[in-house]
Short mmCIF file of C-alpha atoms in Angstrom, two decimals:
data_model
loop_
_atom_site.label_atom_id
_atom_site.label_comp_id
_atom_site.label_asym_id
_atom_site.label_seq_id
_atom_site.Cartn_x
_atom_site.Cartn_y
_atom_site.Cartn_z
CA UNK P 730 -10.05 18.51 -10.10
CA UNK P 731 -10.84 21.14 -12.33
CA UNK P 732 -12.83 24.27 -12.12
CA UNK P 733 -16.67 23.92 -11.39
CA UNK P 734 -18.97 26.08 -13.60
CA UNK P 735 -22.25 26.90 -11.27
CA UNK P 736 -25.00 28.09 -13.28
CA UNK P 737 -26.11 24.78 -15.35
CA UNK P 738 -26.92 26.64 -18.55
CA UNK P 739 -23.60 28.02 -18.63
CA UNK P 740 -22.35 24.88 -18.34
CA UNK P 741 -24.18 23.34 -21.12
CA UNK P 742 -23.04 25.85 -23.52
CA UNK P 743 -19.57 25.27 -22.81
CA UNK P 744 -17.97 24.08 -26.64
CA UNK P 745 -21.03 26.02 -27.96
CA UNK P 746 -20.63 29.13 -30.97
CA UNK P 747 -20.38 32.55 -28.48
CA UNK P 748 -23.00 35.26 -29.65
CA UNK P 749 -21.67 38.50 -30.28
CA UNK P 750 -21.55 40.58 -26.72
CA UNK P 751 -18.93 38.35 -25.58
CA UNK P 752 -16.92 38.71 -28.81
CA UNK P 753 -17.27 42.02 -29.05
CA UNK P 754 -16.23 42.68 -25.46
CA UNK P 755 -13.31 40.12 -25.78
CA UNK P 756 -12.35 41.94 -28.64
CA UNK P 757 -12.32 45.58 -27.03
CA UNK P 758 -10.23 43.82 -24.49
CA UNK P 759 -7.30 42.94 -26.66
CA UNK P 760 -7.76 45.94 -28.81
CA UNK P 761 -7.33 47.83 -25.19
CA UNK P 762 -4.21 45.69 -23.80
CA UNK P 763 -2.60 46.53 -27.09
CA UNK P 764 -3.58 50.71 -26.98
CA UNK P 765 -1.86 50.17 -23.37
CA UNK P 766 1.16 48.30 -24.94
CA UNK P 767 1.76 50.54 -27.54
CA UNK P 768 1.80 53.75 -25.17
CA UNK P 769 4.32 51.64 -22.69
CA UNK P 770 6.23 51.48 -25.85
CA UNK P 771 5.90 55.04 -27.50
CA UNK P 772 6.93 56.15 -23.26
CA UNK P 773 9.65 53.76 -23.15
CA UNK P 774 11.14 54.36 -26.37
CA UNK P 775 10.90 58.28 -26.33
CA UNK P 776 12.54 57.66 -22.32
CA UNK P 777 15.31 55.86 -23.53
CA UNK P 778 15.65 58.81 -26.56
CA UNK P 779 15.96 61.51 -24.29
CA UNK P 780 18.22 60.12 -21.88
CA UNK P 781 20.70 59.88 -24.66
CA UNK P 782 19.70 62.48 -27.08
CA UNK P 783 17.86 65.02 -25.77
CA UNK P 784 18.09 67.52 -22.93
CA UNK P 785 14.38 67.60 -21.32
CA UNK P 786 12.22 64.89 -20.70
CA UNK P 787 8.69 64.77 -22.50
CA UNK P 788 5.43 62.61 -23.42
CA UNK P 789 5.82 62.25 -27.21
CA UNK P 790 2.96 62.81 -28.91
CA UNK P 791 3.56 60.37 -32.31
CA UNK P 792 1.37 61.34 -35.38
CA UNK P 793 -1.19 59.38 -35.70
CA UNK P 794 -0.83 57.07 -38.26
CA UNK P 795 2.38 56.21 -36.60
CA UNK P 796 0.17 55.89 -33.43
CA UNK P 797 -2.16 53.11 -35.29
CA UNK P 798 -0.36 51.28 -37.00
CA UNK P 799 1.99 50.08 -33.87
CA UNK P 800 -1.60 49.78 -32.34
CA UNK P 801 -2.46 47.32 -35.43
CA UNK P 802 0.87 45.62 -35.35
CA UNK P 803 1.01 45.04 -31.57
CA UNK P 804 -2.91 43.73 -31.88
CA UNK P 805 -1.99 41.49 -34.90
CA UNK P 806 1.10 39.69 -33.05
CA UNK P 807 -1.12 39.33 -29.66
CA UNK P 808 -3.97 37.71 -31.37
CA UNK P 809 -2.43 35.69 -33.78
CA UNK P 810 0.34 34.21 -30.74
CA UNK P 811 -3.01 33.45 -28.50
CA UNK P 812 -5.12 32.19 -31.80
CA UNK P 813 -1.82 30.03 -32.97
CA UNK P 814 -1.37 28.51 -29.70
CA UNK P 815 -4.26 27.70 -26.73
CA UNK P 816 -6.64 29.74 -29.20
CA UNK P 817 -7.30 32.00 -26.24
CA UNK P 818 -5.91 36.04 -26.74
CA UNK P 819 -6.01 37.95 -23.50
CA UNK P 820 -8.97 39.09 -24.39
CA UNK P 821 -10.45 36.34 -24.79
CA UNK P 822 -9.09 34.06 -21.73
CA UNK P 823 -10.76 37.23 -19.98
CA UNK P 824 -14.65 36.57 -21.62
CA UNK P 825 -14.15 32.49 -21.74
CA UNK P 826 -13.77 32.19 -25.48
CA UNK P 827 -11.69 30.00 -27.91
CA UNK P 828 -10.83 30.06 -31.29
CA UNK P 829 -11.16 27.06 -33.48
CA UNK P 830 -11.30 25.52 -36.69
CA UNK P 831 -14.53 24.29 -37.93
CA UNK P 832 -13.25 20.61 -37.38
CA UNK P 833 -12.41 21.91 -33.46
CA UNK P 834 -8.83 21.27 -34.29
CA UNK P 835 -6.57 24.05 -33.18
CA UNK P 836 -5.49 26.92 -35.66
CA UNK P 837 -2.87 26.90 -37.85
CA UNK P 838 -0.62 29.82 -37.37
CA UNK P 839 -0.66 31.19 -40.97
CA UNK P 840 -4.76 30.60 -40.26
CA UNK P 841 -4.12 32.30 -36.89
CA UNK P 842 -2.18 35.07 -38.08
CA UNK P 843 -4.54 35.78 -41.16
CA UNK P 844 -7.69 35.80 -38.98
CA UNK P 845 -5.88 38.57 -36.68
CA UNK P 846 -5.11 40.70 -39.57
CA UNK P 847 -8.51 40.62 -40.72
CA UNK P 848 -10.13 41.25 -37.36
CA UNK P 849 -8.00 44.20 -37.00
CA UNK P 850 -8.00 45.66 -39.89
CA UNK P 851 -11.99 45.55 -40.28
CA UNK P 852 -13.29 44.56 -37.16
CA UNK P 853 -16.64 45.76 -38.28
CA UNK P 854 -17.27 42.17 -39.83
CA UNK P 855 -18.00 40.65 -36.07
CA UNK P 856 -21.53 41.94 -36.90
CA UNK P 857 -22.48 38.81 -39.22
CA UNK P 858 -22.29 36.96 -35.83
CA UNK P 859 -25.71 38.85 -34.99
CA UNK P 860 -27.37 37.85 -38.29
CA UNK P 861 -25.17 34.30 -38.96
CA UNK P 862 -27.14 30.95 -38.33
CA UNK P 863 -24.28 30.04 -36.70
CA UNK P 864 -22.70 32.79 -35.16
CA UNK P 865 -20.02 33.35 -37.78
CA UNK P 866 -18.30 36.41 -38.39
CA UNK P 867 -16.75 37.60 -41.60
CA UNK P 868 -13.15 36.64 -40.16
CA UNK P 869 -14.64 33.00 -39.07
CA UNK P 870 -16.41 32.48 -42.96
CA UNK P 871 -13.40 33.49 -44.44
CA UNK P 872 -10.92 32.12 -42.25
CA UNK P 873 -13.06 28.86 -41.64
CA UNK P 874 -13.01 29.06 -37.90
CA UNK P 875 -15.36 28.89 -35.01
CA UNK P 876 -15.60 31.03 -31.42
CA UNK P 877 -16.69 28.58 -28.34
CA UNK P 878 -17.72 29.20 -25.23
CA UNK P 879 -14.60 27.36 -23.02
CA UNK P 880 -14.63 28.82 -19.79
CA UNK P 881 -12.31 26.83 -17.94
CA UNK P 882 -8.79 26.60 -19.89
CA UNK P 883 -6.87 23.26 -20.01
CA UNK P 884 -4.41 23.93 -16.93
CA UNK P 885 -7.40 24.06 -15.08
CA UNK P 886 -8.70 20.46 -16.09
CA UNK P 887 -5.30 18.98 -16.03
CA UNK P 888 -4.23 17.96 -12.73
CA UNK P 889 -0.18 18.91 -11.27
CA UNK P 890 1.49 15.72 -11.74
CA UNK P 891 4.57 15.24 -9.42
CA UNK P 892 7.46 12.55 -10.05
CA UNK P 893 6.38 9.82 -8.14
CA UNK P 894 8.85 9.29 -5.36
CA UNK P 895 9.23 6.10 -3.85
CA UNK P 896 7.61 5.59 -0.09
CA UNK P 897 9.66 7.46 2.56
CA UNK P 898 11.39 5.32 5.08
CA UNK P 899 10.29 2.35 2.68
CA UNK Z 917 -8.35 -53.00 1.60
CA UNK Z 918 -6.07 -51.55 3.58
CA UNK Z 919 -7.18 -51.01 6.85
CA UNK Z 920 -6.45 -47.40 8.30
CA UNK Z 921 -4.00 -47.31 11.68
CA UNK Z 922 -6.20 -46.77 14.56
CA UNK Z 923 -4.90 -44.41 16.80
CA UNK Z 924 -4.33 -45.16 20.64
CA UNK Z 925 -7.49 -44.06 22.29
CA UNK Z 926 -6.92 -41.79 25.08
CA UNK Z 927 -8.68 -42.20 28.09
CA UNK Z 928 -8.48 -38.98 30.15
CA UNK Z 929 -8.58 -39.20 33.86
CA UNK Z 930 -11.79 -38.40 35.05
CA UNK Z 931 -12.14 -35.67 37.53
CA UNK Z 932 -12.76 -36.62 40.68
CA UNK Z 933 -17.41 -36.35 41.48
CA UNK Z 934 -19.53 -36.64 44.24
CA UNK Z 935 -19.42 -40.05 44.60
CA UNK Z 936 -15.14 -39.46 45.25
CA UNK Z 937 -15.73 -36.91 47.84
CA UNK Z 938 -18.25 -38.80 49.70
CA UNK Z 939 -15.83 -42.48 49.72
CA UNK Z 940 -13.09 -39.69 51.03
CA UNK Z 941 -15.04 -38.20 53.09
CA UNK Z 942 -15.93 -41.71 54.69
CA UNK Z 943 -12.09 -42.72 54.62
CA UNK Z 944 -10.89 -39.91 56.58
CA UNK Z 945 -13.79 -40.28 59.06
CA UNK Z 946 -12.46 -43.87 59.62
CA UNK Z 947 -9.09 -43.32 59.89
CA UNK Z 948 -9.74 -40.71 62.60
CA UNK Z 949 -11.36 -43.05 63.97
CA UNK Z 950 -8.93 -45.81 64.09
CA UNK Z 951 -6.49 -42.88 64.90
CA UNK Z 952 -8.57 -42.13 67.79
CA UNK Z 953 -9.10 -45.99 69.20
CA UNK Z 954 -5.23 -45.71 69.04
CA UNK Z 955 -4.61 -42.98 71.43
CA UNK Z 956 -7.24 -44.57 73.66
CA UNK Z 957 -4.92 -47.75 73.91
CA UNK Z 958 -2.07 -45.28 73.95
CA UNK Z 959 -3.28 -44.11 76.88
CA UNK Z 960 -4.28 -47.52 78.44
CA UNK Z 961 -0.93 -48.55 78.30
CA UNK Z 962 0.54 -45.66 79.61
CA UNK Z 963 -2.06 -46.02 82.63
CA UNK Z 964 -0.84 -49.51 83.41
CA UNK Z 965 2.70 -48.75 83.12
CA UNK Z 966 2.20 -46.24 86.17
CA UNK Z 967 -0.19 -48.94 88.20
CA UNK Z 968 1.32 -52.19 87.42
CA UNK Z 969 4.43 -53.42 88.64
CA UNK Z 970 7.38 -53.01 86.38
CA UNK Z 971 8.29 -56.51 86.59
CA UNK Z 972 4.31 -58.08 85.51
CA UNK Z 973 3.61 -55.01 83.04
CA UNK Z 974 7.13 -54.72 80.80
CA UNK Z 975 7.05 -57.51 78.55
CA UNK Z 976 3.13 -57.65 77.72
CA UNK Z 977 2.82 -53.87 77.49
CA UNK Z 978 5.92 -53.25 75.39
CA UNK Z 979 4.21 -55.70 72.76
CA UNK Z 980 0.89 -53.88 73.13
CA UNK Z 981 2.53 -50.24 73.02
CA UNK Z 982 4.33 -51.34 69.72
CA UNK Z 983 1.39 -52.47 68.09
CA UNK Z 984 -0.55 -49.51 69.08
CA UNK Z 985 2.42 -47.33 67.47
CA UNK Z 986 2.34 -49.19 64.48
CA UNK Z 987 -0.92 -48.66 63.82
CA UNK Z 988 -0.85 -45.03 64.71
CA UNK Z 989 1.39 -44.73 62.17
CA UNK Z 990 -0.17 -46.27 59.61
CA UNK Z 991 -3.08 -44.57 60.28
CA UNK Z 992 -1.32 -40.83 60.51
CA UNK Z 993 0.04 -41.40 57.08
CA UNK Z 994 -3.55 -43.00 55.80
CA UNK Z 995 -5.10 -39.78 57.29
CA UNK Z 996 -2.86 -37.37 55.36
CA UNK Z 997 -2.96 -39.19 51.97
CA UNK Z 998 -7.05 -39.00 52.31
CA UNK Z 999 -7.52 -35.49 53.70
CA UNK Z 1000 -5.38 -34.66 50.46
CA UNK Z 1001 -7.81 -36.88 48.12
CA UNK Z 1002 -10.75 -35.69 49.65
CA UNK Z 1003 -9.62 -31.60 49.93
CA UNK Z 1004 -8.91 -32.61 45.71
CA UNK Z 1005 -12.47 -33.93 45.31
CA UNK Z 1006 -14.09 -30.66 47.19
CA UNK Z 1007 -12.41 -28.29 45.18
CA UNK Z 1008 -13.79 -30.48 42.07
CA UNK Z 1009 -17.17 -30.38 43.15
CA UNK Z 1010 -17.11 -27.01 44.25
CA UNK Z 1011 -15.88 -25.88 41.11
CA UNK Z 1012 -18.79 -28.29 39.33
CA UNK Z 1013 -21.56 -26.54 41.30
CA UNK Z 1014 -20.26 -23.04 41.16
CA UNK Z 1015 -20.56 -23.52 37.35
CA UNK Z 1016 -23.83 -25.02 37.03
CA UNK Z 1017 -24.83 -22.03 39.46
CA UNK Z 1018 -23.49 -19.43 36.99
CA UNK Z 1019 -24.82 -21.02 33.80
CA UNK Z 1020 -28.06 -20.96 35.58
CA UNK Z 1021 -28.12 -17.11 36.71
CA UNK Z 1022 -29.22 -14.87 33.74
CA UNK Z 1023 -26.10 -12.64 33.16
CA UNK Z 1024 -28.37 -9.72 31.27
CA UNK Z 1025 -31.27 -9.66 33.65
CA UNK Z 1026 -29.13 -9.36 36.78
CA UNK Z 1027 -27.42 -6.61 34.60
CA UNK Z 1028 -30.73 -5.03 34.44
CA UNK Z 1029 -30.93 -4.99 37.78
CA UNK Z 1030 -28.37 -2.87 39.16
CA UNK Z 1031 -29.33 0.59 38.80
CA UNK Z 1032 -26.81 2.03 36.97
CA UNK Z 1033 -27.73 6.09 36.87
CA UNK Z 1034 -27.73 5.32 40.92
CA UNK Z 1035 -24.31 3.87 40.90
CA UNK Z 1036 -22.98 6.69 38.59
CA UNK Z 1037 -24.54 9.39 40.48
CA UNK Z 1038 -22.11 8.31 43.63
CA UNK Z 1039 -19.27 8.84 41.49
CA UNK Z 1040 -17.90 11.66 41.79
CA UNK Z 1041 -15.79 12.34 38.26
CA UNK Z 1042 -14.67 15.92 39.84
CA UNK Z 1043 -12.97 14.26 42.41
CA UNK Z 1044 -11.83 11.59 40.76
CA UNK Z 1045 -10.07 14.32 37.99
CA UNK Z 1046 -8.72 16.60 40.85
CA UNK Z 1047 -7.04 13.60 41.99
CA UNK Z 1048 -5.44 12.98 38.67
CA UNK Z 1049 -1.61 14.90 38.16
CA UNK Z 1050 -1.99 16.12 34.37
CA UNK Z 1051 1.02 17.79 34.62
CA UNK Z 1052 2.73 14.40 35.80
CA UNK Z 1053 0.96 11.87 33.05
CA UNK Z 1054 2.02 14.90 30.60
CA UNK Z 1055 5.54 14.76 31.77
CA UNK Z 1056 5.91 11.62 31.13
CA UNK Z 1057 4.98 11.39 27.33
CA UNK Z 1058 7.52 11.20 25.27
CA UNK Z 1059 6.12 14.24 22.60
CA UNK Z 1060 9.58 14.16 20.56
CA UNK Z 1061 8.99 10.27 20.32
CA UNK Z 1062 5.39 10.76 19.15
CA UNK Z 1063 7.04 13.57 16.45
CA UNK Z 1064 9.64 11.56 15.15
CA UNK Z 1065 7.19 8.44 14.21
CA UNK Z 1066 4.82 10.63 11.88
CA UNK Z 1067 5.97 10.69 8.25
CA UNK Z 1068 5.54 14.26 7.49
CA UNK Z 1069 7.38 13.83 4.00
CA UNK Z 1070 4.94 10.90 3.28
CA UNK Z 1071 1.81 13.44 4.09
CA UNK Z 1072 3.07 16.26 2.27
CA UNK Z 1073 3.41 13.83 -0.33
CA UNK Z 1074 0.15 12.40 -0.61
CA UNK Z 1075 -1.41 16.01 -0.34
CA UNK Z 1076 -2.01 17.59 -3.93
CA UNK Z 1077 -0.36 20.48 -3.11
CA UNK Z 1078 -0.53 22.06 -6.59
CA UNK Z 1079 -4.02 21.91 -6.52
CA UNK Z 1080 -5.15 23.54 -3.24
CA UNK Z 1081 -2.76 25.74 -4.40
CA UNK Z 1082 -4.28 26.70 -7.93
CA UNK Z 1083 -8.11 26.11 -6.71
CA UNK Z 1084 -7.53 28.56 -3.97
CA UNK Z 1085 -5.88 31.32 -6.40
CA UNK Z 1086 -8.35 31.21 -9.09
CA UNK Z 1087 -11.53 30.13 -7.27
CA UNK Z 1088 -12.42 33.80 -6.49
CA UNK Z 1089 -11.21 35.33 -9.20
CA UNK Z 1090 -12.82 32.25 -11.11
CA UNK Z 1091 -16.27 32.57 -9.08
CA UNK Z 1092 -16.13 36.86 -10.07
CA UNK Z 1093 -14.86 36.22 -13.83
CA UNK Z 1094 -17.94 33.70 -14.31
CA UNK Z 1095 -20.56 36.10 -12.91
CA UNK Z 1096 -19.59 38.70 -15.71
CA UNK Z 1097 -19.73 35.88 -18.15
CA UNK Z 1098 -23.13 34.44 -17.48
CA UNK Z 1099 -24.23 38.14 -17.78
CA UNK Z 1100 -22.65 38.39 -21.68
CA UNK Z 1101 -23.62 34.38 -22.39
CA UNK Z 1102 -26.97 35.76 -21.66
CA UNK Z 1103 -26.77 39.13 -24.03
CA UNK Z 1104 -25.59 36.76 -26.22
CA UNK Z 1105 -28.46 35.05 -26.23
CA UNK Z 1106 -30.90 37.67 -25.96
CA UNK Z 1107 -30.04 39.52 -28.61
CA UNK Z 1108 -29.40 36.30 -31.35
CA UNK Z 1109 -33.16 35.43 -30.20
CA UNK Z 1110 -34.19 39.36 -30.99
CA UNK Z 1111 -32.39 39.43 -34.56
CA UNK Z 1112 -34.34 35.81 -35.26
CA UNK Z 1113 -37.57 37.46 -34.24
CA UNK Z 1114 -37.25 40.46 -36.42
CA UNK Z 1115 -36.03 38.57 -38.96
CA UNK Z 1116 -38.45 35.94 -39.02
CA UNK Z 1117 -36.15 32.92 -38.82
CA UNK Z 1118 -38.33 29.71 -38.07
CA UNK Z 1119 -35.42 27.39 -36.90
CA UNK Z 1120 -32.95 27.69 -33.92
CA UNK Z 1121 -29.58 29.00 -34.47
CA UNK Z 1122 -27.05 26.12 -34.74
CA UNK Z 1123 -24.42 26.67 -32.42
CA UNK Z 1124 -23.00 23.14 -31.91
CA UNK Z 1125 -19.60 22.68 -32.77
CA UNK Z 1126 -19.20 18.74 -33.17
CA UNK Z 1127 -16.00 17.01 -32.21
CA UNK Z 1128 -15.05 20.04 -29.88
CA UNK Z 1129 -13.81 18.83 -26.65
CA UNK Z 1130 -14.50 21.46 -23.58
CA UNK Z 1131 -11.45 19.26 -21.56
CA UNK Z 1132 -9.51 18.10 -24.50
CA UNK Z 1133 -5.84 19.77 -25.02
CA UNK Z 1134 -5.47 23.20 -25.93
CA UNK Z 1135 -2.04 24.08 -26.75
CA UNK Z 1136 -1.26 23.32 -30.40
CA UNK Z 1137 1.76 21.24 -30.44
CA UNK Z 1138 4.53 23.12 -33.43
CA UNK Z 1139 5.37 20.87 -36.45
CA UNK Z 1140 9.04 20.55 -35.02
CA UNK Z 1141 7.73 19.39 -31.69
CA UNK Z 1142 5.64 16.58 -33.05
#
């Protein structure tokens, strides 16, 4: 039994190109999960520091290039693991969006990896999605890949299967 | 040709009609009867015996009073055999006519005719219940019986646990999550159709991807794992 999708419209674009809102949005997601993962690590890591090292406790205050590029490496290994794998990031399990390649097959993870560099590092290109007969970004010309619409992920369609004992008392 | 056994032919005995009872009927009257003309001579005899004198009556009357005894006899045992025919041949008949009686009543309109609300007003169910001891029919069920013989493993089994489970965790958080979609899906939209407009594009954006499979597998299988 898998997960019913009410408004009929919605439904029908499931597998369809996403439009830009819901990119962009799925995108400020991830690029917010990894802002929050890079401060848990700055505070863990300058924690640790000054237990060991140090004699008062503080909130380190990195410079920022340090600061951005953990953000960019930490957004870069998110992405490309979702991308590589289900083709969902966090972000985008969040908005109901996959990555694909043009053929619908799954992403490599050298394509997966590439396309995560490129949305980070110039994230500005999602705007050929407004203009792009078909939705394409730069990232998804370049890269050769496709955003869907896909709601429901595959755990959801795929029902628990059990061992199949044999009939009690039988 | 060969010629096929024919099998014994059976004659039932018939059960005993009308015509039966009546001969019976007739029999027994006769032997009473004859049973009756007996005693009568019975008597006689016994009458002369006291009048007579010994001496005239003994030899004669003997003779007579033996015959008469005789046929008594005969006829007492006649009597019993045909009150036993005849009580056979009355039970035959009467069961005969009580049949053709009740194959000639019409079971549903007699049914219609008893007023049934009438008769089921006069019960009274109350009373009837107060009369019944719960506690007593209760007492004497045997609940850890009834327990033992339902195969809870075999329900639990046949229940998709795994799924009531998972539909009841993410169908709110499912239902909320696709309310904020349909509102982007439809930004989407609205704003691809406001870019076409200003730019003048004649066709339909082409968002189809073929071959993609909404409920096909997700999870890319690794080269090693293949």
């Amino acid at each position: 039994m898998s997960r019913f999708i009410r408004n009929p419209r919605a439904q029908a674009l499931q597998g369809h190109r996403a439009g830009i809102v819901s990119r962009a949005l799925a995108f400020a997601a991830d690029l917010g999960i990894a802002f929050v993962l890079a401060t848990g690590l700055f505070a863990g890591v300058s924690l640790l520091w000054d237990l060991f090292f140090s004699d008062d406790l503080g909130v380190p205050r990195p410079a920022g290039g340090v600061s951005a590029t953990v953000i960019f490496v930490i957004l870069v290994l998110t992405l490309g693991l979702g991308w590589g794998s289900t083709g969902r990031s966090i972000g985008k399990q969040l908005v109901g969006l996959r990555v694909v390649r043009a053929d619908a097959a799954p992403l490599e993870p050298g394509q997966a990896y590439l396309r995560a560099i490129l949305c980070a590092l110039v994230p500005i290109g999602l705007l050929l999605a407004l203009f792009d007969r078909r939705n394409r970004s730069v990232q998804d010309v370049l890269c050769k890949t496709v955003v869907v619409y896909d709601w429901v992920p595959e755990v959801a369609h795929v029902p628990v299967s059990r061992p199949q004992s044999g009939q009690p008392g039988a | 040709m060969p010629i096929a056994p024919v099998p014994p032919v059976v004659v039932p005995p018939a059960a005993p009609g009308v015509f039966d009872l009546v001969a019976r009927g007739a029999r027994v009257g006769v032997d009473a009867a004859g049973l009756l003309a007996a005693e009568v001579a019975d008597a006689t005899v016994r009458i002369a015996r006291a009048v007579l004198p010994p001496a005239v009556t003994t030899g004669p009357l003997e003779f007579v009073g033996d015959a008469v005894e005789r046929r008594r006899t005969e006829a007492r045992r006649r009597e019993a055999a045909n009150a036993d025919a005849t009580a056979d041949a009355v039970q035959a008949v009467v069961r005969r006519v009580v049949e053709l009686v009740i194959d000639q009543i019409d079971m549903s309109a007699l049914v219609r005719r008893i007023p049934i609300d009438e008769v089921v007003d006069q019960i009274d169910i109350d009373a009837i219940a107060e009369r019944i001891d719960v506690d007593a029919v209760v007492a004497r069920v045997d609940i850890d019986a009834i327990v033992a013989r339902i195969d809870v493993a075999g329900i639990v089994a046949s229940m998709d646990l795994g799924a009531i489970v998972r539909d009841s965790t993410t169908g709110l958080a499912g239902e909320t999550l696709d309310g904020v979609r349909v509102q982007l899906m439809g930004l989407d939209l609205l704003l691809a159709r406001l870019v076409d407009r200003i730019t003048f594009r004649r066709t339909p954006r082409d968002t189809a991807v073929p071959g993609y499979d909404v409920a096909g597998p997700e999870i890319r299988t690794p080269r090693g794992l293949r």
